[in-house]
């Protein structure tokens, strides 16, 4: 029943910051996914004692991929697979299931916020027993396997019906199809005051949640409508679709335009939120008001005591280097630990496991805490609802009072997409070489105080990682440059622009950052090297 198939390496299977992401058509190439899966299993010892979770966000090719995982795992004598019913599990729920059931890891099929469909993107995350993404040394070991693989093992057993909860077998591997909601919902009920939240959502408070046809639709229906009593229809785009219904499932001001337009209309609800395709990212909106993700992390940290699970204190907080400095000001005031890490959620895991931090976040609409080892979109929404329920204030009032207390970091991310890799690498290498010469230089109203590569020294495993370049200005403003590892079409230069002020707190970020955005382009030479006079996307 087990076949050994001869194969040749693909040379493009290096994982980025969140697993392997490719165009779906590439993932469907002969032996492509099989090679990658076998390479993962080749790095894991004693597979006959190991148990893994399998599921994904429901995008195109996931159903086929899950059947391949089952058959390759069985051929490699994996002890047990826990398969999410219908193959659907959100990334945060997957982390919860791995941790609660003490599994050895998981294979989560998602390309996160990237588009789906046959002409969209496909992805796979390999999670370890922490419930989080594998660490750099593990991804490097997998890469080495992909470059030398010559065969893979696969069972020729028939496909399993994933719709029925129960226990089955494939070869000697036990297959348990599980409820993907129970453990996650129970965890949320332990963290938050659901009675208080139910009072809010049944009081006439108007709330809209956009699942963007991603995997959190069923989770949100169960939590917000069935358990917390929000009116039916509160959850929009609630049915997971293989192509996300044609939506780009990235919860930001551009791709969630329908929700944004609603929140800036005369009939705007009190509060709105959106999650991405796999449920780890979130966007927060109030009536005629958008909460920048960097500010969201800072505001939640400042209000941690209102949440039952955190009332006795939190260890500390961490942010990615690209995220604004807003949460550091909160950490300094609260006298809790603060850490700055490279982009990639895996860098938070050591800090969580060693009890250095409780909360963490990235500017790319990701916020989370140590209840799991992934960012968690629904957790962030429940936290915001809890702040509203406790303060009886609007989203805008909460943000304005926070800025009055701490000052505001106006923040934008400018993305220059589809750059040829060699040109992107040249831009970054030339900019890094110029950094020592930039100190003291003036660009309009901004004077550079210092500029340097961002280097992170992990306090736990003592590894050192360089991730991006940072330019500091004398007034507290910053520009961060880095190449993204989450795209599938060329390289993307991300430029993060931050201006700190203690007055003019309620202005248009585009106007407040107009000059600094031009400065960022001048410093990087992006227009000269790419011909792009403006970014492709501003968020």
Short mmCIF file of C-alpha atoms in Angstrom, two decimals:
data_model
loop_
_atom_site.label_atom_id
_atom_site.label_comp_id
_atom_site.label_asym_id
_atom_site.label_seq_id
_atom_site.Cartn_x
_atom_site.Cartn_y
_atom_site.Cartn_z
CA UNK A 1 0.00 0.00 0.00
CA UNK A 2 3.05 2.31 0.31
CA UNK A 3 4.88 3.52 -2.79
CA UNK A 4 8.30 5.11 -3.09
CA UNK A 5 8.27 7.72 -5.85
CA UNK A 6 11.44 8.98 -7.53
CA UNK A 7 11.61 12.78 -7.72
CA UNK A 8 13.96 15.69 -8.34
CA UNK A 9 14.41 18.80 -6.19
CA UNK A 10 12.64 22.07 -6.77
CA UNK A 11 15.01 24.91 -5.89
CA UNK A 12 12.37 27.46 -4.81
CA UNK A 13 11.05 25.91 -1.59
CA UNK A 14 12.68 28.23 0.92
CA UNK A 15 10.15 29.31 3.53
CA UNK A 16 9.52 32.98 4.22
CA UNK A 17 8.49 34.60 7.48
CA UNK A 18 5.25 32.57 7.60
CA UNK A 19 5.89 29.30 5.82
CA UNK A 20 5.97 28.45 2.12
CA UNK A 21 3.80 30.58 -0.16
CA UNK A 22 3.52 30.05 -3.89
CA UNK A 23 1.12 30.65 -6.72
CA UNK A 24 -1.41 27.84 -6.66
CA UNK A 25 -0.37 26.72 -10.12
CA UNK A 26 3.18 26.20 -8.88
CA UNK A 27 2.04 24.23 -5.82
CA UNK A 28 0.07 21.97 -8.18
CA UNK A 29 3.14 21.03 -10.23
CA UNK A 30 3.99 17.30 -10.25
CA UNK A 31 5.67 16.23 -7.00
CA UNK A 32 5.93 19.87 -5.78
CA UNK A 33 3.88 19.57 -2.59
CA UNK A 34 4.97 15.96 -2.06
CA UNK A 35 8.63 17.01 -2.13
CA UNK A 36 8.06 19.72 0.45
CA UNK A 37 6.05 17.49 2.79
CA UNK A 38 8.60 14.68 2.61
CA UNK A 39 11.35 17.21 3.32
CA UNK A 40 9.54 18.29 6.49
CA UNK A 41 9.09 14.72 7.67
CA UNK A 42 12.77 13.99 6.89
CA UNK A 43 13.76 16.54 9.55
CA UNK A 44 11.56 15.08 12.31
CA UNK A 45 12.95 12.10 14.28
CA UNK A 46 10.85 9.25 15.69
CA UNK A 47 7.78 9.93 13.57
CA UNK A 48 6.14 6.78 14.90
CA UNK A 49 5.72 8.61 18.23
CA UNK A 50 4.54 11.95 16.80
CA UNK A 51 1.07 13.50 16.42
CA UNK A 52 0.18 16.45 14.21
CA UNK A 53 -2.78 18.73 13.44
CA UNK A 54 -3.82 19.23 9.81
CA UNK A 55 -6.23 21.84 8.47
CA UNK A 56 -6.41 25.15 6.67
CA UNK A 57 -8.30 28.23 5.59
CA UNK A 58 -10.38 26.51 2.90
CA UNK A 59 -8.66 28.03 -0.10
CA UNK A 60 -8.38 26.27 -3.47
CA UNK A 61 -6.24 23.09 -3.50
CA UNK A 62 -6.43 22.66 0.30
CA UNK A 63 -8.72 19.62 0.07
CA UNK A 64 -6.35 17.89 -2.33
CA UNK A 65 -3.34 18.88 -0.24
CA UNK A 66 -4.86 17.47 2.95
CA UNK A 67 -5.34 14.08 1.30
CA UNK A 68 -1.70 14.17 0.19
CA UNK A 69 -0.58 15.02 3.73
CA UNK A 70 -2.56 12.08 5.14
CA UNK A 71 -1.03 9.64 2.66
CA UNK A 72 2.55 10.90 2.98
CA UNK A 73 2.32 11.01 6.78
CA UNK A 74 0.98 7.47 6.82
CA UNK A 75 3.75 6.26 4.51
CA UNK A 76 6.28 7.82 6.88
CA UNK A 77 4.66 6.00 9.83
CA UNK A 78 3.43 9.09 11.70
CA UNK A 79 1.63 7.95 14.85
CA UNK A 80 -1.51 10.12 14.58
CA UNK A 81 -3.06 12.98 12.62
CA UNK A 82 -5.79 15.25 14.00
CA UNK A 83 -7.72 16.55 10.96
CA UNK A 84 -10.02 19.54 11.33
CA UNK A 85 -13.54 18.67 10.20
CA UNK A 86 -14.00 19.60 6.52
CA UNK A 87 -10.32 20.55 6.59
CA UNK A 88 -11.14 23.97 8.08
CA UNK A 89 -9.22 25.45 11.00
CA UNK A 90 -8.11 29.02 11.63
CA UNK A 91 -4.44 29.62 12.31
CA UNK A 92 -5.04 30.78 15.92
CA UNK A 93 -7.41 27.88 16.61
CA UNK A 94 -4.80 25.52 15.21
CA UNK A 95 -2.21 26.86 17.63
CA UNK A 96 -4.69 26.42 20.47
CA UNK A 97 -5.41 22.80 19.52
CA UNK A 98 -1.69 21.96 19.28
CA UNK A 99 -0.96 23.46 22.70
CA UNK A 100 -3.99 22.12 24.56
CA UNK A 101 -3.59 18.58 23.25
CA UNK A 102 0.21 18.59 23.51
CA UNK A 103 0.69 17.71 19.85
CA UNK A 104 4.09 17.66 18.19
CA UNK A 105 3.13 20.23 15.61
CA UNK A 106 0.83 20.95 12.72
CA UNK A 107 0.55 21.53 8.99
CA UNK A 108 -1.71 24.53 8.43
CA UNK A 109 -2.63 25.12 4.79
CA UNK A 110 -2.92 28.85 4.26
CA UNK A 111 -1.42 31.77 2.40
CA UNK A 112 -2.91 34.03 5.09
CA UNK A 113 -4.09 37.32 3.57
CA UNK A 114 -3.07 36.47 -0.02
CA UNK A 115 -5.79 35.91 -2.68
CA UNK A 116 -7.11 32.40 -3.27
CA UNK A 117 -8.43 30.40 -6.19
CA UNK A 118 -6.80 28.40 -8.95
CA UNK A 119 -4.99 31.53 -10.12
CA UNK A 120 -4.36 32.79 -6.61
CA UNK A 121 -1.92 31.72 -3.92
CA UNK A 122 -1.35 28.58 -1.88
CA UNK A 123 0.64 28.20 1.31
CA UNK A 124 1.63 25.82 4.05
CA UNK A 125 2.86 26.56 7.57
CA UNK A 126 4.77 23.99 9.54
CA UNK A 127 4.02 24.59 13.21
CA UNK A 128 6.03 22.95 15.97
CA UNK A 129 4.93 21.73 19.40
CA UNK A 130 4.93 25.35 20.60
CA UNK A 131 1.89 25.94 18.40
CA UNK A 132 3.93 28.53 16.52
CA UNK A 133 5.88 28.69 13.30
CA UNK A 134 9.09 26.73 13.10
CA UNK A 135 12.26 28.57 14.04
CA UNK A 136 14.93 29.63 11.50
CA UNK A 137 17.18 26.66 12.22
CA UNK A 138 14.26 24.30 11.54
CA UNK A 139 13.26 26.01 8.30
CA UNK A 140 16.91 25.90 7.22
CA UNK A 141 17.01 22.14 7.83
CA UNK A 142 13.85 21.72 5.73
CA UNK A 143 15.34 23.83 2.94
CA UNK A 144 18.42 21.64 2.86
CA UNK A 145 16.22 18.58 2.48
CA UNK A 146 14.28 20.13 -0.41
CA UNK A 147 17.51 20.73 -2.30
CA UNK A 148 18.67 17.13 -2.16
CA UNK A 149 15.46 15.09 -2.10
CA UNK A 150 15.40 12.15 -4.54
CA UNK A 151 12.27 10.25 -3.44
CA UNK A 152 9.17 10.47 -1.30
CA UNK A 153 6.89 7.88 0.25
CA UNK A 154 3.12 7.91 -0.19
CA UNK A 155 0.24 5.54 0.54
CA UNK A 156 -2.05 4.65 -2.35
CA UNK A 157 -5.02 4.25 -0.01
CA UNK A 158 -8.34 5.93 -0.95
CA UNK A 159 -9.20 9.47 0.11
CA UNK A 160 -10.88 9.97 3.48
CA UNK A 161 -14.24 11.68 3.98
CA UNK A 162 -13.33 14.70 6.13
CA UNK A 163 -16.91 15.71 6.91
CA UNK A 164 -17.55 13.11 9.62
CA UNK A 165 -16.05 13.46 13.10
CA UNK A 166 -14.55 10.14 14.19
CA UNK A 167 -11.46 7.93 14.23
CA UNK A 168 -10.13 6.20 11.12
CA UNK A 169 -6.88 4.68 9.90
CA UNK A 170 -4.57 5.12 6.94
CA UNK A 171 -1.95 2.38 6.95
CA UNK A 172 -0.80 2.27 10.60
CA UNK A 173 -1.52 5.98 11.19
CA UNK A 174 -4.55 6.84 13.30
CA UNK A 175 -6.67 9.65 11.83
CA UNK A 176 -9.02 11.56 14.13
CA UNK A 177 -11.36 14.10 12.52
CA UNK A 178 -12.05 16.71 15.19
CA UNK A 179 -14.31 19.65 15.98
CA UNK A 180 -12.14 22.70 15.12
CA UNK A 181 -14.18 25.16 17.23
CA UNK A 182 -14.54 23.68 20.71
CA UNK A 183 -11.06 24.16 22.17
CA UNK A 184 -10.68 27.67 20.76
CA UNK A 185 -14.07 28.92 21.97
CA UNK A 186 -13.48 27.47 25.44
CA UNK A 187 -10.15 29.33 25.55
CA UNK A 188 -11.80 32.64 24.63
CA UNK A 189 -14.39 32.10 27.37
CA UNK A 190 -11.60 31.68 29.92
CA UNK A 191 -9.86 34.89 28.83
CA UNK A 192 -12.78 37.30 28.49
CA UNK A 193 -15.92 38.14 30.47
CA UNK A 194 -18.52 36.70 28.08
CA UNK A 195 -21.41 37.80 30.32
CA UNK A 196 -20.28 41.41 30.05
CA UNK A 197 -19.80 41.11 26.30
CA UNK A 198 -23.24 39.58 25.87
CA UNK A 199 -24.74 42.53 27.73
CA UNK A 200 -23.02 44.91 25.31
CA UNK A 201 -23.98 43.05 22.14
CA UNK A 202 -27.63 42.69 23.17
CA UNK A 203 -28.01 46.33 24.25
CA UNK A 204 -28.53 47.87 20.82
CA UNK A 205 -24.80 48.36 20.30
CA UNK A 206 -24.24 48.12 16.56
CA UNK A 207 -21.39 45.83 15.52
CA UNK A 208 -20.31 44.38 12.17
CA UNK A 209 -17.68 41.70 11.63
CA UNK A 210 -16.36 40.94 8.13
CA UNK A 211 -14.89 37.43 7.78
CA UNK A 212 -13.95 38.18 4.14
CA UNK A 213 -15.13 34.68 3.09
CA UNK A 214 -12.27 33.25 5.12
CA UNK A 215 -12.08 30.58 7.78
CA UNK A 216 -13.15 32.75 10.74
CA UNK A 217 -16.70 33.07 9.41
CA UNK A 218 -17.95 29.94 11.24
CA UNK A 219 -15.97 30.89 14.39
CA UNK A 220 -17.44 34.40 14.39
CA UNK A 221 -20.99 33.14 13.83
CA UNK A 222 -20.68 30.82 16.83
CA UNK A 223 -19.01 33.36 19.14
CA UNK A 224 -20.63 36.69 18.26
CA UNK A 225 -24.10 35.63 17.16
CA UNK A 226 -24.83 32.30 18.88
CA UNK A 227 -23.01 32.74 22.21
CA UNK A 228 -22.84 36.52 22.70
CA UNK A 229 -26.26 37.26 21.21
CA UNK A 230 -25.36 39.73 18.45
CA UNK A 231 -28.13 39.95 15.84
CA UNK A 232 -28.07 37.52 12.95
CA UNK A 233 -26.27 39.14 10.06
CA UNK A 234 -23.65 40.73 12.32
CA UNK A 235 -21.07 38.50 10.62
CA UNK A 236 -20.62 39.35 6.94
CA UNK A 237 -19.04 37.08 4.30
CA UNK A 238 -19.29 34.24 6.79
CA UNK A 239 -18.99 31.21 4.50
CA UNK A 240 -15.41 30.13 3.66
CA UNK A 241 -14.86 30.01 -0.10
CA UNK A 242 -12.02 28.55 -2.13
CA UNK A 243 -11.43 31.87 -3.89
CA UNK A 244 -12.70 34.01 -0.98
CA UNK A 245 -15.58 35.05 -3.20
CA UNK A 246 -13.20 37.04 -5.36
CA UNK A 247 -12.10 39.12 -2.38
CA UNK A 248 -8.48 39.78 -1.47
CA UNK A 249 -8.81 38.59 2.16
CA UNK A 250 -6.49 41.20 3.68
CA UNK A 251 -8.23 43.33 6.32
CA UNK A 252 -6.95 46.79 5.52
CA UNK A 253 -8.33 50.07 4.20
CA UNK A 254 -7.83 49.02 0.57
CA UNK A 255 -9.05 45.43 0.41
CA UNK A 256 -11.84 45.77 2.98
CA UNK A 257 -13.19 48.84 1.17
CA UNK A 258 -16.86 47.84 1.45
CA UNK A 259 -16.59 47.68 5.24
CA UNK A 260 -14.57 50.90 5.37
CA UNK A 261 -17.15 52.71 3.23
CA UNK A 262 -19.89 51.53 5.61
CA UNK A 263 -17.99 52.81 8.65
CA UNK A 264 -17.49 56.23 7.05
CA UNK A 265 -21.13 56.54 5.96
CA UNK A 266 -24.06 58.25 7.67
CA UNK A 267 -25.37 54.82 8.76
CA UNK A 268 -22.09 53.67 10.30
CA UNK A 269 -22.38 51.11 13.15
CA UNK A 270 -20.64 51.77 16.47
CA UNK A 271 -17.85 49.26 15.86
CA UNK A 272 -16.54 47.06 13.06
CA UNK A 273 -13.77 44.55 12.60
CA UNK A 274 -12.43 42.26 9.90
CA UNK A 275 -10.20 39.19 9.83
CA UNK A 276 -8.06 37.86 7.02
CA UNK A 277 -8.27 34.51 5.22
CA UNK A 278 -6.85 32.35 8.02
CA UNK A 279 -8.01 34.49 10.94
CA UNK A 280 -4.77 35.75 12.41
CA UNK A 281 -4.97 39.38 11.23
CA UNK A 282 -7.50 41.99 12.27
CA UNK A 283 -8.64 45.49 11.40
CA UNK A 284 -10.46 47.70 13.92
CA UNK A 285 -12.83 50.52 12.96
CA UNK A 286 -15.11 52.89 14.81
CA UNK A 287 -17.71 55.18 13.34
CA UNK A 288 -15.75 57.41 10.93
CA UNK A 289 -12.52 56.22 12.52
CA UNK A 290 -9.70 53.75 11.72
CA UNK A 291 -7.38 52.34 14.37
CA UNK A 292 -3.81 51.94 13.13
CA UNK A 293 -2.55 48.45 14.14
CA UNK A 294 0.42 49.97 15.96
CA UNK A 295 -1.98 52.06 18.06
CA UNK A 296 -4.24 49.07 18.60
CA UNK A 297 -1.43 47.12 20.26
CA UNK A 298 -0.58 50.11 22.46
CA UNK A 299 -4.21 50.75 23.49
CA UNK A 300 -4.88 47.10 24.36
CA UNK A 301 -1.67 46.93 26.39
CA UNK A 302 -2.67 50.06 28.29
CA UNK A 303 -6.04 48.45 29.15
CA UNK A 304 -4.86 44.95 30.05
CA UNK A 305 -6.26 45.06 33.60
CA UNK A 306 -9.88 45.04 32.44
CA UNK A 307 -9.52 41.52 30.98
CA UNK A 308 -10.09 38.75 33.58
CA UNK A 309 -7.16 36.65 32.35
CA UNK A 310 -4.70 39.53 32.79
CA UNK A 311 -6.02 41.30 35.90
CA UNK A 312 -3.05 40.10 37.98
CA UNK A 313 -0.52 41.58 35.56
CA UNK A 314 1.33 40.86 32.35
CA UNK A 315 5.00 40.05 31.84
CA UNK A 316 5.76 42.48 29.07
CA UNK A 317 5.11 43.38 25.45
CA UNK A 318 6.96 43.07 22.14
CA UNK A 319 6.60 44.55 18.68
CA UNK A 320 8.23 44.05 15.32
CA UNK A 321 10.86 46.64 14.43
CA UNK A 322 8.63 47.98 11.66
CA UNK A 323 5.76 48.67 14.09
CA UNK A 324 5.56 52.18 15.55
CA UNK A 325 7.04 53.03 18.95
CA UNK A 326 3.58 53.65 20.48
CA UNK A 327 3.57 50.50 22.60
CA UNK A 328 7.05 51.24 23.98
CA UNK A 329 5.74 54.43 25.56
CA UNK A 330 3.03 52.38 27.24
CA UNK A 331 5.50 49.73 28.42
CA UNK A 332 7.80 52.38 29.87
CA UNK A 333 4.89 53.95 31.78
CA UNK A 334 3.63 50.61 33.06
CA UNK A 335 7.19 49.54 33.90
CA UNK A 336 6.85 46.22 32.09
CA UNK A 337 9.31 44.49 29.77
CA UNK A 338 9.63 45.68 26.18
CA UNK A 339 11.21 43.89 23.22
CA UNK A 340 11.67 44.74 19.55
CA UNK A 341 12.01 41.79 17.15
CA UNK A 342 12.32 41.14 13.39
CA UNK A 343 9.18 40.76 11.30
CA UNK A 344 7.78 37.24 11.67
CA UNK A 345 5.63 35.90 14.49
CA UNK A 346 8.12 33.13 15.22
CA UNK A 347 10.41 35.69 16.84
CA UNK A 348 7.83 36.28 19.60
CA UNK A 349 7.64 32.60 20.54
CA UNK A 350 10.86 32.42 22.59
CA UNK A 351 9.80 35.54 24.48
CA UNK A 352 6.40 33.99 25.28
CA UNK A 353 7.79 30.59 26.24
CA UNK A 354 10.34 32.20 28.59
CA UNK A 355 7.61 34.38 30.19
CA UNK A 356 9.16 37.63 29.03
CA UNK A 357 6.05 38.91 27.24
CA UNK A 358 2.29 38.49 27.37
CA UNK A 359 1.23 40.70 24.41
CA UNK A 360 2.81 41.29 21.02
CA UNK A 361 1.99 42.69 17.62
CA UNK A 362 3.04 43.72 14.13
CA UNK A 363 2.05 46.71 12.05
CA UNK A 364 0.66 44.38 9.39
CA UNK A 365 -2.65 44.04 11.27
CA UNK A 366 -1.45 41.29 13.61
CA UNK A 367 -2.05 41.37 17.36
CA UNK A 368 -1.89 38.54 19.85
CA UNK A 369 -0.90 37.23 23.24
CA UNK A 370 0.70 34.25 24.94
CA UNK A 371 -2.53 32.23 25.13
CA UNK A 372 -1.31 30.77 21.80
CA UNK A 373 1.77 31.17 19.63
CA UNK A 374 0.16 32.91 16.67
CA UNK A 375 -1.49 36.26 16.20
CA UNK A 376 -5.22 36.07 16.81
CA UNK A 377 -7.82 38.17 15.00
CA UNK A 378 -10.90 37.21 17.05
CA UNK A 379 -8.96 37.66 20.32
CA UNK A 380 -8.18 41.25 19.29
CA UNK A 381 -11.84 41.93 18.44
CA UNK A 382 -13.04 40.50 21.78
CA UNK A 383 -10.43 42.62 23.58
CA UNK A 384 -11.64 45.80 21.84
CA UNK A 385 -15.26 44.96 22.65
CA UNK A 386 -14.21 44.50 26.27
CA UNK A 387 -12.55 47.93 26.37
CA UNK A 388 -15.70 49.49 24.93
CA UNK A 389 -17.91 47.63 27.42
CA UNK A 390 -15.77 48.77 30.35
CA UNK A 391 -15.23 52.39 29.37
CA UNK A 392 -18.61 53.06 27.71
CA UNK A 393 -16.69 55.17 25.17
CA UNK A 394 -16.51 55.16 21.40
CA UNK A 395 -13.50 53.84 19.52
CA UNK A 396 -12.47 57.37 18.61
CA UNK A 397 -12.77 58.60 22.20
CA UNK A 398 -10.62 55.70 23.41
CA UNK A 399 -7.91 56.47 20.83
CA UNK A 400 -7.93 60.25 21.39
CA UNK A 401 -7.60 59.85 25.16
CA UNK A 402 -4.71 57.46 24.60
CA UNK A 403 -2.91 59.98 22.37
CA UNK A 404 -3.52 62.80 24.84
CA UNK A 405 -1.77 60.67 27.45
CA UNK A 406 1.10 59.28 25.39
CA UNK A 407 1.37 61.35 22.20
CA UNK A 408 0.68 59.96 18.74
CA UNK A 409 2.85 58.18 16.19
CA UNK A 410 1.38 58.98 12.78
CA UNK A 411 2.19 55.86 10.77
CA UNK A 412 1.93 54.62 7.19
CA UNK A 413 3.38 51.71 5.25
CA UNK A 414 4.33 52.28 1.62
CA UNK A 415 4.65 49.13 -0.50
CA UNK A 416 6.56 49.06 -3.78
CA UNK A 417 5.48 45.77 -5.32
CA UNK A 418 6.64 43.50 -8.13
CA UNK A 419 10.29 44.62 -8.07
CA UNK A 420 12.75 42.29 -9.75
CA UNK A 421 14.64 40.47 -7.00
CA UNK A 422 18.09 41.56 -8.17
CA UNK A 423 17.01 45.21 -8.24
CA UNK A 424 15.44 44.94 -4.78
CA UNK A 425 18.60 43.36 -3.40
CA UNK A 426 20.71 46.09 -5.00
CA UNK A 427 18.53 48.81 -3.49
CA UNK A 428 18.88 47.38 0.00
CA UNK A 429 22.63 46.69 -0.24
CA UNK A 430 23.39 50.17 -1.59
CA UNK A 431 21.22 51.78 1.08
CA UNK A 432 22.89 49.78 3.83
CA UNK A 433 26.30 50.87 2.56
CA UNK A 434 25.21 54.54 2.75
CA UNK A 435 23.76 54.36 6.27
CA UNK A 436 26.94 55.46 8.12
CA UNK A 437 27.09 58.60 5.95
CA UNK A 438 23.51 59.70 6.69
CA UNK A 439 23.88 60.92 10.29
CA UNK A 440 23.42 64.68 10.50
CA UNK A 441 21.99 65.04 7.00
CA UNK A 442 18.90 67.20 6.64
CA UNK A 443 15.97 66.50 4.35
CA UNK A 444 13.55 69.42 4.46
CA UNK A 445 12.29 69.72 8.05
CA UNK A 446 13.82 66.39 9.10
CA UNK A 447 17.38 65.83 10.32
CA UNK A 448 18.79 62.31 10.60
CA UNK A 449 20.18 61.49 14.03
CA UNK A 450 21.47 58.01 13.14
CA UNK A 451 20.87 55.14 10.71
CA UNK A 452 21.72 51.47 11.09
CA UNK A 453 20.68 47.92 10.20
CA UNK A 454 18.18 46.41 12.63
CA UNK A 455 19.91 43.51 14.37
CA UNK A 456 18.03 41.36 16.87
CA UNK A 457 19.87 39.33 19.50
CA UNK A 458 17.46 36.73 20.88
CA UNK A 459 17.76 36.73 24.69
CA UNK A 460 16.76 33.06 24.86
CA UNK A 461 18.67 31.14 22.20
CA UNK A 462 21.33 33.84 21.69
CA UNK A 463 20.93 33.86 17.90
CA UNK A 464 21.42 37.10 15.98
CA UNK A 465 19.20 38.17 13.06
CA UNK A 466 19.41 41.19 10.74
CA UNK A 467 16.04 42.32 9.43
CA UNK A 468 15.70 45.67 7.72
CA UNK A 469 17.29 49.10 7.94
CA UNK A 470 16.24 51.94 10.25
CA UNK A 471 16.71 55.70 9.85
CA UNK A 472 16.09 57.81 12.98
CA UNK A 473 15.39 61.56 13.02
CA UNK A 474 16.04 64.09 15.75
CA UNK A 475 12.32 64.71 16.40
CA UNK A 476 11.61 61.02 17.16
CA UNK A 477 10.43 60.16 13.66
CA UNK A 478 11.64 56.95 11.97
CA UNK A 479 11.76 55.25 8.59
CA UNK A 480 12.20 51.47 8.37
CA UNK A 481 13.03 49.65 5.13
CA UNK A 482 12.70 45.91 4.57
CA UNK A 483 11.96 43.40 1.83
CA UNK A 484 8.83 41.34 2.37
CA UNK A 485 8.92 37.56 2.59
CA UNK A 486 5.19 36.98 2.09
CA UNK A 487 4.67 37.77 -1.58
CA UNK A 488 4.57 35.39 -4.54
CA UNK A 489 5.29 37.78 -7.43
CA UNK A 490 8.71 39.44 -7.33
CA UNK A 491 10.01 41.36 -4.33
CA UNK A 492 8.14 43.97 -2.32
CA UNK A 493 9.96 46.88 -0.68
CA UNK A 494 8.08 47.91 2.43
CA UNK A 495 8.81 51.38 3.77
CA UNK A 496 7.42 52.17 7.23
CA UNK A 497 7.08 55.87 7.98
CA UNK A 498 6.49 57.15 11.52
CA UNK A 499 6.21 60.70 12.86
CA UNK A 500 5.78 61.34 16.59
CA UNK A 501 3.78 64.37 17.81
CA UNK A 502 2.23 65.55 21.05
CA UNK A 503 -0.21 67.98 19.43
CA UNK A 504 -2.30 68.02 16.25
CA UNK A 505 -3.50 64.57 17.32
CA UNK A 506 -6.53 64.21 15.04
CA UNK A 507 -5.19 65.03 11.59
CA UNK A 508 -5.07 63.12 8.30
CA UNK A 509 -2.07 60.73 8.44
CA UNK A 510 -1.43 61.18 4.72
CA UNK A 511 -1.03 64.94 5.17
CA UNK A 512 1.00 64.62 8.37
CA UNK A 513 3.37 62.17 6.66
CA UNK A 514 3.45 63.69 3.16
CA UNK A 515 6.89 65.28 3.51
CA UNK A 516 8.41 62.33 5.38
CA UNK A 517 7.11 59.94 2.72
CA UNK A 518 8.96 61.95 0.06
CA UNK A 519 12.06 61.88 2.25
CA UNK A 520 11.81 58.09 2.47
CA UNK A 521 11.86 57.79 -1.31
CA UNK A 522 14.81 60.16 -1.63
CA UNK A 523 16.88 58.23 0.92
CA UNK A 524 16.19 54.83 -0.64
CA UNK A 525 16.62 55.88 -4.32
CA UNK A 526 13.59 53.68 -5.05
CA UNK A 527 12.38 55.88 -7.91
CA UNK A 528 15.78 55.91 -9.59
CA UNK A 529 16.23 52.15 -9.30
CA UNK A 530 12.68 51.00 -10.09
CA UNK A 531 11.04 53.87 -11.97
CA UNK A 532 8.26 53.93 -9.36
CA UNK A 533 7.49 57.52 -8.38
CA UNK A 534 4.82 56.50 -5.86
CA UNK A 535 4.16 53.33 -3.85
CA UNK A 536 1.78 50.75 -5.26
CA UNK A 537 -0.08 50.44 -1.95
CA UNK A 538 -0.33 52.79 1.03
CA UNK A 539 -1.73 51.36 4.29
#
